[in-house]
Every structure is written in structure tokens, then in C-alpha cells.
Amino acid sequence: MAIETTPVTSNEPVREIDSRLRSAVPRRTDESRRLDAAPVVFALSHVEVFYGAFRAVRDVNLEIHEHQITAFIGPSGCGKTTVLRSLNRMHDVIPGARVGGTVNYHGQNLYGPKVSATEVRRRIGMVFQKPNPFPKSIYDNVAFGPRVNGIKDNKKLDEIVEKSLRGAALWDEVKDRLRNSALGMSGGQQQRLCIARTIAVEPEVVLMDEPCSALDPIATARIEELMRELKHRFTIVIVTHNMQQAARTSDRTAFFTAELDSTSDQRTGLLVEYDATAKVFSNPSDTRTENYITGRFG
Amino acid sequence: MIDQPKPLLGSSRDLVDRAFGWLAFGAAALVLLILGMIAMTMTSRASSVFSKMGLDFFTTKRWAPPENIFGGLSFIWGTLYTSLIAIVLAVPISLAVALFITQVAPRRLKMPLVYVLDLLAVVPSVVFGLWGVLAFASPIQGVYTKIHHLVRGIPVLQSIFGDTPQGRCFMTAGIILAIMITPIITSLAREVIETTPQNEKEAAYALGATRWEMIRGSIIPHSKGGIVGTVMLGLGRAMGETIAAALVIGASIGQLSLDVFSPGNSMPAVIANEWGEADDLHKSGLIAMAVVLFMITILVNVIASTIVRRSMARSRGKRT
Amino acid sequence: MDTAVIDLRGRASWRTVKNTIMTVVMVSGFVVIAIPLVAILWSVIARGAHSAFSQFPAFFTKEIPHISRLPGPGMGPAIVGTLLVTGGATALAVPLGILGAVYLHEYGHESRFAHLVRFMSVVMTGVPSIVMGLFVYVVWTMRFGYSAFGGSIAMACLMLPVVIGSTEQMLRLVPPNLREASYALGATKSRTIVTVVVPAALPGIVSGALLAVARAAGETAPLLFTIGAATQFNPHLFEGANNALSAQIFVNATSSFAGAQDRAWGAALTLVLLTFLITMIARVFTARFGLKR
């Protein structure tokens, strides 16, 4: 979890942003105002996550808005994935993990006493870093979620499978071999299958944990295109190591970093800056953000 | 599928989920339950015999059910002695075969050889016993007689390889047991040997060692602990093996003999052979015998698996 | 300048001789163990085939002669009995064993209780089969009399720890990210286990179970005290005494009548073929469908 830090020696604020980043982010100041107007889906307040006694991330405050793509960026080990997983209670399956603070979903506390984790996950889906299709057929993979929700009618399942595969831009490629094993597809196809599987249950939110890091550039481009389409139907939160990807695709960006905790001898993650993507990449408020974006560290 | 302000409460599906968890828990607890019940019910059934005989049960060789005298010493002796013979015969052979398969045999032969050995492991023990009593006991008696003549006159040996050898005796039981436990010891020994790190073997060769010297220098020191555990596991198996032993051991009563060619008896054998015609009290005596057998084999197996587990963990730890 | 040629041929020495001797020792070890194997299989095949197939199919269909000194077939009831008892034991031990392994790997993990159960499971595999047989005699047969089911219980107790051990091994091979994907879709833990984890590990689980079945089919001692010694066909699991190939072999082996001994060889051949068949199926399963370690 260590980060290589190159100290900034000059006193002048650094304004020189990578020109590639600049061109990837169109100026959209009117849109910034529009972004803030959209309804709030998640409201995180003083959220922190512990693995046993180790505090992995602390004091996270942010709001996720509907039908937008929010990106979490930052160096390794700063808590981005940890915060993402707290949004659909995936930490529940890890013994010793604990989430503190408040995670509100449409005003309800996600970790409230009577809240069922499985209900949460039906509304908030997740796509993982390494594609993980079940060792079943393509059809059964996509139909898994709906079947879990009690849909047994075969015709209805057929419809849902087709709709989801179309939504993931995979239908034309697999429509003749739905009964083949999902493991016979390429990495990019498998990941799109995982996306189809996730949207088959029609969640409200789709969380994505570095979905393209195991894929080649062409497959990555297709998934980014997909994300831009999907955001009209869902709310997307994506963790990514690839800054250009965040700049290209997201509406808002949250930058995390890890710092040495004064109380323990560990590096704890924290949220540094959270704003419209255009602003974060062209005119970041915090020096740490600038340093990361200009490649001085991370 | 979702209506927005529906509360995120649990449903009946979560009840099913919990129930499944408890079901699985129950299945796992079944192991403890069964073991506990074995210990309790058998001991209580045998308690009348234990309380009557006291420690004599273990120290008297006199076994006379009609007179209510149950001395288990001769059977305990028989079990230990035949297992000893089995180990003495099986261990060198098993190790030789394990080394042969892993070091000497050409790569292509390895899988077929392992297959053949595993085949031997699958043959039911009663078939071994059948062969032992019907096809082996008579011819081997001649061999025993020859061995006896060979050592006649040598003081200790002549009482071990005694006169009037029988086909059904300690020796035959030991041989049959040895044949039965060899595949197990071999396959476990193979696993242990194969944990020897490749670069330790290569280091020996690079110094100009012959294959045997490499085995002595790298493999044996590395595998010693695991092999000991494996041998003990084989011992545990031999001790618990009932049927094959029962058929060929000779079913004598109340004898303590060092003569391997004399008929003898063992704990499992006496239970199997005498049960059919035993009355209630006799049965209790046999059950008492089973309790002793239970304790001894568990002890041996526990020690053995601990040794094997520790040495495998240690050798894997060295690797990484 | 020295132009002597370097001689790399090496000399025969005590070391090379020792190496050769030890190689011979290792090879002969293998030969020594191969001899009895061949001898046993030869006897079983030769004598068993004579007994079982010379009067085909009577051996498999006729009853066991009441009076054991009579020659002639058959072993029909014993075959039926073996299938009944083994089938019953499988129905008991395999589902419970899989559930137990599921608990250990998916719920218990490294808890003290799970460690205790694993340890006791190993202990249980070491319990001599005769002890199991006597145990079931005390708790079941004494109360309910002889039946095939009593034999099934005893056999199931022998099979249970084996199935638990091999199943847990297979569950370990299922990658954790499959479980994650299922949870993320809103499936409960039990649903995940039943529809994702166990199906993924199923080939290995099945072959492990088959191997346990093969071993159980050959067991004798647990049956001696629980099923009785019927000579007529009894296809009922719960009622009445029954018989089995292994038990019959045992009883007939000590008989001094050639007829009974003959039948024992025939039964031995049948039993060996049965266990080999099950083992082969298990091996094929692993080879074709198993998860790679």
C-alpha cells in the first residue's frame, strides 16, 4: 500500500496540465450547474471502513447524483474500491470488516438495523475488475439474477436476456450461441456479459470496480462507449486507475489519496477533492490532486 | 422489479437462507455426535465387563467366556505383533516403490504404475482374506517349514521362527496386512517425497552425486518427518484391519507367543470370529475388546496425522 | 604446453556400484509388491470366473443354498443386498457429507468449531470398521433387528468423513470471485452455494463420493452385525435380514466345503468388478470434468 511520492520543490502553483487531459475534457460550465441539480442517490457522511483494527479509509463525504457517471480516482491503496464496496454492502461478506458513518440511499441508511443486504444488492449492482462469469451458459449467466428474483416464466426470461444483452452491446455477437458456455468468450466479451448480467435485474445503480483494467484498449473503448449509453438508464460509479478514462467518461470525479495515520502506523485513505470532472482536471483546488493528475506521483 | 421507496427490509428468502445455514451446521456437528455416541454407548455396554475385570482385562491372557473371565492381553498382543510384522515387511517395500516411482521410473511409466498401485488399494479387504486363507495359507506353510529348518539351532531366531508352522498364523496375517497397507504407505510417501524442492535435488547433482547419493542427501533428510507420520498411518490401518486378519490369523485363544508361525489372534479377529455364537455376556466382553481397539487406533491415527500435517506444512513453508 | 586430452569417461567405483545396487533394490521392491497383486487378481479371475460364469446366469439369479455344503450357485441375494445396502449408505452419507463440507468451508472457515470438526473427521476415518459395526449393532440392531438399513447406517458412518474431506477439498478450488459475482446480483448465501459454488465443484465432488462408495461396497465388518445372513432375495431396505457379497465371502471363506468356497470366489470376482467399475467411473469424471488444481 505504499505510494511513491516525489516532493514538489517549486513554490509556484503548478498550472501545467497534461495537454492530452486538457483536450479530453470539454469546457462545460453550464453543465456543472446542471450536474448539481440532479437528484441525489447516495449521500455519504463521515464514512470510514475498518478491516479488523486497520482503518482503510476515513471521513468520506460526498453525494452521488442520478444518471451521472461518478469516477473515483487515486493511487493504489487509498480506499477507492473500499468506498465503492460500501455502497452495496459487499463488505458484509468479509469477516472483520466494518463500515462506520452514514451511507444514505435515497434517504435511507443502507446499514440500518432491519435492512437486508440482498435487497440492497438487487438495486445496486456491481461489475468486477476481472470478468467473473459463472461456469454456465451465456443464457444462464444473464438469467441468473432474474431467476434469483423469482422470475420463472421462460418467455419472460428470454425477453430479459435479449434486452440485457442488447443493452451491453453483446446481443449480435452471441445471439446464435446463447447456450454455449460463457467461458468460451474473449475477455472483453466476458466483461460485457458481466455487465449484461448486472443490468438484467434492472438495478438503479451500477458500480464498476476497474472494469477495464484486465482488457485491451479496443475492448476498453467499447465498454466506455457502453457506459455513456448506460448512464441514461442507470447511475454509474466507477473506480479507475486510468485518469484519461475518468476524464473521458465521467461527469464528476472524486480524488482519493492515502496518508500516514497519526494514531497508528498505517496509511489510511481519504477523500481529497470531489467536483465536476471538468473542474478537477483543468483547475483542481488541492495541490495533491494537481500532483496526481500531472503525474508527479501515483 | 424495484419500486422506488420500497423499504429495504428482509424477506422470507432470508429465513430460508438462515435455515440452510443451520442445516449445514447440523451436518457438520453430526461428526462430533456420532463419535461421541460411539464412545458412550460402547463403553456403557462394556462397562459390566470392565468393572468386573478391572485392570486384569489388559493384563490377563486368559479368555474364558463360559466362566466370565475376559482377559484381553493375548488379543492386544496379537494385534500389536501382527501390525509390527506388517510394518516391518511393508515399510521397506513401500519406500522402495515410492522412490522407484518418483526417481527411477521413466516419466512415461509413472502414471501407469500409480494406476496399478491404486488398483491394489481398491481391492476389498475380504478378497485379500479369501485369497490368504484359500490360496496362500497352504503353499506358504511349506516355505515356513523351510525357514524353520534354516534357523534351527540359532537361539533367538529359532523361537521366533518356531517349529510346527501353520499356514494360518501371525506371519501370514502380517504378510496379508503388509500387502494391504503397502499401497497406502506408498502413495503417501510419494506425496512427501515430491515436496522435496527441485533446487535441493539439483544442487546434489551439480556436485557430482549419483542418484542414490542425491536421494540420501536431499530427499531422505527432507522427507524423514513425513515418512514417519506415513508409517504410523499405515500402522493405524493395519491395527484396525479386521477381516483379512480374522481369516488368516488362526484364531487361537489365550496364547502369548513370539513364534510368528504359531496361530494367534487379534482384537478385531476375535470379535469377528466369536460373535456369531456369543451370548449376551460374551458379547459384552467382545464389545469391551472393541473399545480398547477404538482407543488404540484413534491414538495412533491422531499422532500420525499430526506428524504428517506438520511435516508437510514445514516443507511447504520452506519452499516459499 | 600440455596437450593431453581430458578424459571424461569416469571410472567405475564403489559409488557407482552402490548406486546400481540401490536401483536394483528399488526395482525389486516394485516387483515384490507386484507379485501378490498379480497372484490375487489371477486367483480371483480364474476361480471366480469358473464359479460365476460356468453356469451363467444362475450365479446371479439363484438363491444362496441354505445348506452351505451344497455345491452350485448362486449369490443373487448377496448381490441385491450389496446394492441395497450400498445404495442406502450413499443416500445417507453423500448429501450429509456435502452439507457438512459446505458448512466447514462456507460458514465455519477457521473457527474453533470448524477446526474441531475437521480434526474429528480425520479421527473418524481411522475408526476400525468393526467398531462401527458394533456401534450400530448396539444402537440400532438391538432395537430394530437385522435389516439392510442397519448395514446402510454403519456404512454411512464410515463414508461420511471421507465425503466431507474430499468435498471440502473441491470447494476450496472454486474461485472466490464467483461467489462475489453472485452476491453482487442479490443472491443469498444459501442460493449462491446451491446454484453457483456446488455446481462449479460438482465433478470433483461426484468422483470423491464415488470413491467412497467403492470402498464402502467392499466393507465386511460393519455388515456382520447388522444385516444378518439371509439366503433368499430380500429387496426391502428396512425389513428383514439381508445379505451382502462381502459378508458371504467372509462366511464362506472359512467353510471347509468346496461348494461354499467356490461361491466365495465367484462373489469375490463380482465384488471386485463392481468396485473397479465404480472407481473407473470416478477417474473418468475427474479426468474429463474436474477443476484444475
CSV table of C-alpha atoms in Angstrom, one decimal, chain A:
chain,number,residue,atom,x,y,z
A,1,MET,CA,0.0,0.0,0.0
A,2,ALA,CA,2.9,2.4,-0.2
A,3,ILE,CA,2.9,5.3,-2.6
A,4,GLU,CA,6.0,6.7,-4.3
A,5,THR,CA,5.9,10.5,-3.6
A,6,THR,CA,8.1,12.9,-5.4
A,7,PRO,CA,8.1,16.2,-3.4
A,8,VAL,CA,7.2,19.4,-5.2
A,9,THR,CA,10.2,21.7,-4.9
A,10,SER,CA,8.9,24.9,-6.6
A,11,ASN,CA,6.8,27.4,-4.8
A,12,GLU,CA,4.7,28.3,-7.7
A,13,PRO,CA,1.3,26.6,-8.1
A,14,VAL,CA,1.6,24.2,-11.0
A,15,ARG,CA,-0.7,25.1,-13.9
A,16,GLU,CA,0.8,22.9,-16.5
A,17,ILE,CA,-1.7,20.2,-17.0
A,18,ASP,CA,-1.0,17.4,-19.5
A,19,SER,CA,-2.3,18.6,-22.8
A,20,ARG,CA,-3.9,15.3,-23.5
A,21,LEU,CA,-6.0,15.6,-20.5
A,22,ARG,CA,-7.0,19.1,-21.4
A,23,SER,CA,-8.3,18.1,-24.8
A,24,ALA,CA,-10.2,15.2,-23.4
A,25,VAL,CA,-12.3,17.5,-21.2
A,26,PRO,CA,-14.5,19.9,-23.0
A,27,ARG,CA,-15.4,23.1,-21.1
A,28,ARG,CA,-18.8,22.6,-19.7
A,29,THR,CA,-19.5,25.2,-17.0
A,30,ASP,CA,-23.2,25.3,-17.7
A,31,GLU,CA,-23.3,21.6,-17.3
A,32,SER,CA,-21.7,21.9,-13.9
A,33,ARG,CA,-24.7,23.7,-12.7
A,34,ARG,CA,-27.0,21.1,-14.3
A,35,LEU,CA,-25.0,18.3,-12.6
A,36,ASP,CA,-25.7,19.7,-9.2
A,37,ALA,CA,-29.4,19.9,-9.9
A,38,ALA,CA,-29.9,16.2,-10.5
A,39,PRO,CA,-31.5,14.2,-7.6
A,40,VAL,CA,-29.2,12.7,-5.0
A,41,VAL,CA,-28.9,8.9,-5.0
A,42,PHE,CA,-26.2,8.3,-2.4
A,43,ALA,CA,-25.3,10.7,0.5
A,44,LEU,CA,-22.1,9.6,2.3
A,45,SER,CA,-21.4,11.3,5.6
A,46,HIS,CA,-18.2,10.8,7.6
A,47,VAL,CA,-17.9,7.3,6.2
A,48,GLU,CA,-14.9,5.2,7.3
A,49,VAL,CA,-14.2,1.5,6.8
A,50,PHE,CA,-12.2,-0.9,9.1
A,51,TYR,CA,-10.7,-4.2,8.3
A,52,GLY,CA,-10.3,-5.5,11.9
A,53,ALA,CA,-8.3,-2.8,13.6
A,54,PHE,CA,-7.0,-1.3,10.4
A,55,ARG,CA,-8.8,1.8,9.2
A,56,ALA,CA,-8.6,1.6,5.4
A,57,VAL,CA,-10.4,4.9,4.7
A,58,ARG,CA,-11.7,7.7,6.7
A,59,ASP,CA,-14.0,10.7,6.7
A,60,VAL,CA,-15.6,10.4,3.3
A,61,ASN,CA,-18.3,12.9,2.5
A,62,LEU,CA,-19.8,13.0,-0.9
A,63,GLU,CA,-23.1,12.8,-2.9
A,64,ILE,CA,-23.8,10.7,-5.9
A,65,HIS,CA,-26.4,12.1,-8.3
A,66,GLU,CA,-28.8,10.3,-10.6
A,67,HIS,CA,-27.9,9.4,-14.2
A,68,GLN,CA,-24.4,10.5,-13.9
A,69,ILE,CA,-21.1,8.8,-14.1
A,70,THR,CA,-19.0,9.4,-11.0
A,71,ALA,CA,-15.4,8.4,-11.1
A,72,PHE,CA,-13.2,7.5,-8.1
A,73,ILE,CA,-9.5,8.0,-8.9
A,74,GLY,CA,-6.3,7.9,-6.9
A,75,PRO,CA,-3.2,5.9,-6.3
A,76,SER,CA,-3.3,2.3,-5.1
A,77,GLY,CA,-4.3,1.6,-1.6
A,78,CYS,CA,-6.2,4.9,-1.0
A,79,GLY,CA,-9.6,3.4,-0.4
A,80,LYS,CA,-11.4,3.9,-3.7
A,81,THR,CA,-12.5,0.3,-4.0
A,82,THR,CA,-13.2,0.2,-0.3
A,83,VAL,CA,-15.6,3.1,-0.6
A,84,LEU,CA,-17.2,1.6,-3.7
A,85,ARG,CA,-17.9,-1.7,-2.0
A,86,SER,CA,-19.5,0.0,0.9
A,87,LEU,CA,-22.2,1.3,-1.4
A,88,ASN,CA,-23.6,-2.2,-2.0
A,89,ARG,CA,-22.7,-3.8,1.3
A,90,MET,CA,-20.1,-6.1,-0.2
A,91,HIS,CA,-18.1,-5.7,3.0
A,92,ASP,CA,-20.6,-7.8,4.7
A,93,VAL,CA,-19.1,-10.9,3.2
A,94,ILE,CA,-15.7,-10.2,4.6
A,95,PRO,CA,-15.3,-11.2,8.2
A,96,GLY,CA,-13.9,-8.4,10.4
A,97,ALA,CA,-14.9,-5.6,8.0
A,98,ARG,CA,-16.9,-2.7,9.5
A,99,VAL,CA,-18.4,0.4,8.0
A,100,GLY,CA,-18.8,3.5,10.1
A,101,GLY,CA,-20.5,6.8,9.4
A,102,THR,CA,-23.7,7.0,7.4
A,103,VAL,CA,-24.4,5.8,3.9
A,104,ASN,CA,-27.8,7.1,2.8
A,105,TYR,CA,-29.5,5.6,-0.2
A,106,HIS,CA,-32.5,7.8,-1.2
A,107,GLY,CA,-32.6,9.0,2.4
A,108,GLN,CA,-32.5,5.5,4.0
A,109,ASN,CA,-29.5,4.3,5.9
A,110,LEU,CA,-28.1,1.4,4.0
A,111,TYR,CA,-26.7,-0.1,7.1
A,112,GLY,CA,-29.8,0.3,9.2
A,113,PRO,CA,-30.9,-2.5,11.6
A,114,LYS,CA,-33.6,-4.0,9.5
A,115,VAL,CA,-32.1,-3.5,6.1
A,116,SER,CA,-31.5,-6.7,4.1
A,117,ALA,CA,-28.2,-6.8,2.3
A,118,THR,CA,-29.6,-9.0,-0.5
A,119,GLU,CA,-32.3,-6.4,-1.2
A,120,VAL,CA,-29.6,-3.7,-1.3
A,121,ARG,CA,-27.7,-5.6,-3.9
A,122,ARG,CA,-30.7,-6.1,-6.1
A,123,ARG,CA,-30.9,-2.4,-6.5
A,124,ILE,CA,-27.2,-1.6,-6.6
A,125,GLY,CA,-25.3,-3.9,-8.9
A,126,MET,CA,-21.6,-4.4,-9.3
A,127,VAL,CA,-19.2,-5.2,-12.2
A,128,PHE,CA,-15.8,-6.5,-11.1
A,129,GLN,CA,-12.2,-6.0,-12.2
A,130,LYS,CA,-11.6,-9.4,-13.5
A,131,PRO,CA,-14.6,-10.7,-15.5
A,132,ASN,CA,-16.2,-13.5,-13.5
A,133,PRO,CA,-18.9,-15.2,-15.5
A,134,PHE,CA,-20.3,-18.3,-13.9
A,135,PRO,CA,-19.3,-21.6,-15.5
A,136,LYS,CA,-22.7,-21.8,-17.1
A,137,SER,CA,-24.1,-21.0,-20.4
A,138,ILE,CA,-24.4,-17.4,-21.6
A,139,TYR,CA,-28.1,-17.5,-21.2
A,140,ASP,CA,-28.0,-18.9,-17.7
A,141,ASN,CA,-25.5,-16.2,-16.7
A,142,VAL,CA,-27.7,-13.4,-17.7
A,143,ALA,CA,-30.8,-15.2,-16.4
A,144,PHE,CA,-29.3,-15.9,-13.0
A,145,GLY,CA,-30.3,-12.6,-11.4
A,146,PRO,CA,-33.9,-12.6,-12.7
A,147,ARG,CA,-34.2,-16.2,-11.5
A,148,VAL,CA,-33.0,-15.2,-8.1
A,149,ASN,CA,-35.7,-12.6,-8.1
A,150,GLY,CA,-38.3,-15.3,-8.7
A,151,ILE,CA,-38.9,-14.9,-12.4
A,152,LYS,CA,-39.6,-18.4,-13.7
A,153,ASP,CA,-41.6,-17.9,-16.9
A,154,ASN,CA,-39.3,-18.8,-19.8
A,155,LYS,CA,-40.7,-16.3,-22.2
A,156,LYS,CA,-40.2,-13.5,-19.8
A,157,LEU,CA,-36.7,-14.7,-19.2
A,158,ASP,CA,-36.0,-14.8,-22.9
A,159,GLU,CA,-37.1,-11.2,-23.2
A,160,ILE,CA,-35.0,-10.1,-20.3
A,161,VAL,CA,-31.9,-11.9,-21.6
A,162,GLU,CA,-32.2,-10.3,-25.0
A,163,LYS,CA,-32.8,-6.9,-23.6
A,164,SER,CA,-29.8,-7.1,-21.3
A,165,LEU,CA,-27.5,-8.4,-23.9
A,166,ARG,CA,-28.6,-5.7,-26.3
A,167,GLY,CA,-28.0,-3.2,-23.5
A,168,ALA,CA,-24.5,-4.5,-23.1
A,169,ALA,CA,-23.9,-4.4,-26.9
A,170,LEU,CA,-23.3,-8.1,-26.9
A,171,TRP,CA,-26.5,-9.5,-28.5
A,172,ASP,CA,-25.5,-9.6,-32.1
A,173,GLU,CA,-22.3,-11.4,-31.3
A,174,VAL,CA,-23.9,-14.2,-29.1
A,175,LYS,CA,-27.5,-14.5,-30.2
A,176,ASP,CA,-26.8,-17.7,-32.0
A,177,ARG,CA,-24.9,-19.3,-29.2
A,178,LEU,CA,-26.7,-18.5,-26.1
A,179,ARG,CA,-26.5,-22.0,-24.8
A,180,ASN,CA,-22.7,-22.1,-25.2
A,181,SER,CA,-20.5,-21.9,-22.1
A,182,ALA,CA,-19.7,-18.3,-21.1
A,183,LEU,CA,-16.1,-19.3,-20.5
A,184,GLY,CA,-15.5,-19.7,-24.2
A,185,MET,CA,-15.6,-15.9,-24.9
A,186,SER,CA,-12.9,-13.4,-25.0
A,187,GLY,CA,-12.1,-11.2,-22.0
A,188,GLY,CA,-13.8,-8.2,-23.4
A,189,GLN,CA,-16.9,-10.2,-24.3
A,190,GLN,CA,-16.9,-11.8,-20.8
A,191,GLN,CA,-16.9,-8.4,-19.2
A,192,ARG,CA,-19.8,-7.2,-21.4
A,193,LEU,CA,-21.6,-10.4,-20.3
A,194,CYS,CA,-21.0,-9.5,-16.7
A,195,ILE,CA,-22.4,-6.0,-17.5
A,196,ALA,CA,-25.5,-7.7,-19.2
A,197,ARG,CA,-25.8,-9.9,-16.2
A,198,THR,CA,-25.8,-7.0,-13.8
A,199,ILE,CA,-28.3,-4.9,-15.7
A,200,ALA,CA,-30.6,-7.9,-16.2
A,201,VAL,CA,-32.0,-7.3,-12.7
A,202,GLU,CA,-32.6,-3.6,-13.6
A,203,PRO,CA,-30.8,-2.1,-10.7
A,204,GLU,CA,-30.8,1.6,-10.2
A,205,VAL,CA,-27.1,1.9,-9.7
A,206,VAL,CA,-24.2,0.1,-11.4
A,207,LEU,CA,-20.9,0.1,-9.5
A,208,MET,CA,-17.8,-0.7,-11.6
A,209,ASP,CA,-14.5,-1.7,-10.0
A,210,GLU,CA,-11.8,-1.0,-12.5
A,211,PRO,CA,-13.8,-2.8,-15.2
A,212,CYS,CA,-11.3,-2.3,-18.0
A,213,SER,CA,-8.0,-3.0,-16.2
A,214,ALA,CA,-7.9,-6.6,-17.5
A,215,LEU,CA,-8.9,-5.7,-21.0
A,216,ASP,CA,-7.1,-4.5,-24.1
A,217,PRO,CA,-7.6,-0.9,-25.5
A,218,ILE,CA,-10.2,-1.8,-28.1
A,219,ALA,CA,-12.3,-3.7,-25.6
A,220,THR,CA,-11.9,-0.8,-23.2
A,221,ALA,CA,-13.1,1.6,-25.7
A,222,ARG,CA,-16.2,-0.4,-26.3
A,223,ILE,CA,-17.0,-0.5,-22.7
A,224,GLU,CA,-16.5,3.2,-22.3
A,225,GLU,CA,-18.9,3.7,-25.1
A,226,LEU,CA,-21.3,1.4,-23.4
A,227,MET,CA,-21.0,3.4,-20.1
A,228,ARG,CA,-22.0,6.6,-21.9
A,229,GLU,CA,-25.2,4.9,-23.2
A,230,LEU,CA,-26.0,3.2,-19.9
A,231,LYS,CA,-25.9,6.3,-17.8
A,232,HIS,CA,-29.2,7.3,-19.3
A,233,ARG,CA,-30.8,4.3,-17.7
A,234,PHE,CA,-28.7,3.8,-14.6
A,235,THR,CA,-26.5,5.7,-12.2
A,236,ILE,CA,-22.8,4.7,-12.6
A,237,VAL,CA,-20.0,4.9,-10.1
A,238,ILE,CA,-16.6,3.7,-11.4
A,239,VAL,CA,-13.3,3.2,-9.8
A,240,THR,CA,-10.4,3.5,-12.2
A,241,HIS,CA,-6.7,3.7,-12.3
A,242,ASN,CA,-6.8,5.3,-15.7
A,243,MET,CA,-7.0,9.0,-15.4
A,244,GLN,CA,-7.7,9.5,-19.1
A,245,GLN,CA,-10.6,7.2,-18.8
A,246,ALA,CA,-12.1,9.2,-15.9
A,247,ALA,CA,-11.6,12.4,-17.9
A,248,ARG,CA,-13.2,10.9,-21.0
A,249,THR,CA,-16.2,9.4,-19.5
A,250,SER,CA,-17.2,10.8,-16.1
A,251,ASP,CA,-19.4,13.7,-15.1
A,252,ARG,CA,-17.9,14.0,-11.6
A,253,THR,CA,-14.6,12.9,-10.2
A,254,ALA,CA,-13.5,12.1,-6.7
A,255,PHE,CA,-9.8,12.0,-6.0
A,256,PHE,CA,-8.6,9.9,-3.1
A,257,THR,CA,-5.2,9.6,-1.6
A,258,ALA,CA,-3.6,7.7,1.4
A,259,GLU,CA,-1.8,9.4,4.2
A,260,LEU,CA,0.1,8.2,7.3
A,261,ASP,CA,-2.4,8.0,10.1
A,262,SER,CA,-1.0,9.8,13.2
A,263,THR,CA,-2.6,7.4,15.6
A,264,SER,CA,-1.5,4.2,14.0
A,265,ASP,CA,1.4,3.5,11.8
A,266,GLN,CA,-0.7,2.8,8.8
A,267,ARG,CA,-1.7,4.5,5.7
A,268,THR,CA,-5.4,5.4,5.7
A,269,GLY,CA,-7.3,6.5,2.6
A,270,LEU,CA,-9.1,9.8,2.5
A,271,LEU,CA,-11.1,11.9,0.0
A,272,VAL,CA,-9.2,14.9,-1.1
A,273,GLU,CA,-11.3,16.6,-3.7
A,274,TYR,CA,-14.7,15.9,-5.3
A,275,ASP,CA,-16.1,18.1,-8.1
A,276,ALA,CA,-17.3,18.2,-11.7
A,277,THR,CA,-14.7,16.4,-13.8
A,278,ALA,CA,-14.1,19.4,-16.0
A,279,LYS,CA,-13.0,21.4,-12.9
A,280,VAL,CA,-11.0,18.6,-11.3
A,281,PHE,CA,-8.9,18.1,-14.4
A,282,SER,CA,-8.4,21.6,-15.5
A,283,ASN,CA,-8.4,23.6,-12.3
A,284,PRO,CA,-8.0,21.4,-9.2
A,285,SER,CA,-8.4,23.0,-5.9
A,286,ASP,CA,-6.0,20.9,-4.0
A,287,THR,CA,-2.2,20.6,-4.6
A,288,ARG,CA,-2.3,16.8,-4.1
A,289,THR,CA,-4.9,16.5,-6.8
A,290,GLU,CA,-2.7,18.5,-9.2
A,291,ASN,CA,0.3,16.4,-8.4
A,292,TYR,CA,-1.5,13.2,-9.1
A,293,ILE,CA,-3.1,14.5,-12.3
A,294,THR,CA,0.1,15.9,-13.7
A,295,GLY,CA,1.8,12.6,-13.0
A,296,ARG,CA,4.1,13.8,-10.3
A,297,PHE,CA,3.2,10.8,-8.3
A,298,GLY,CA,0.8,7.8,-8.4
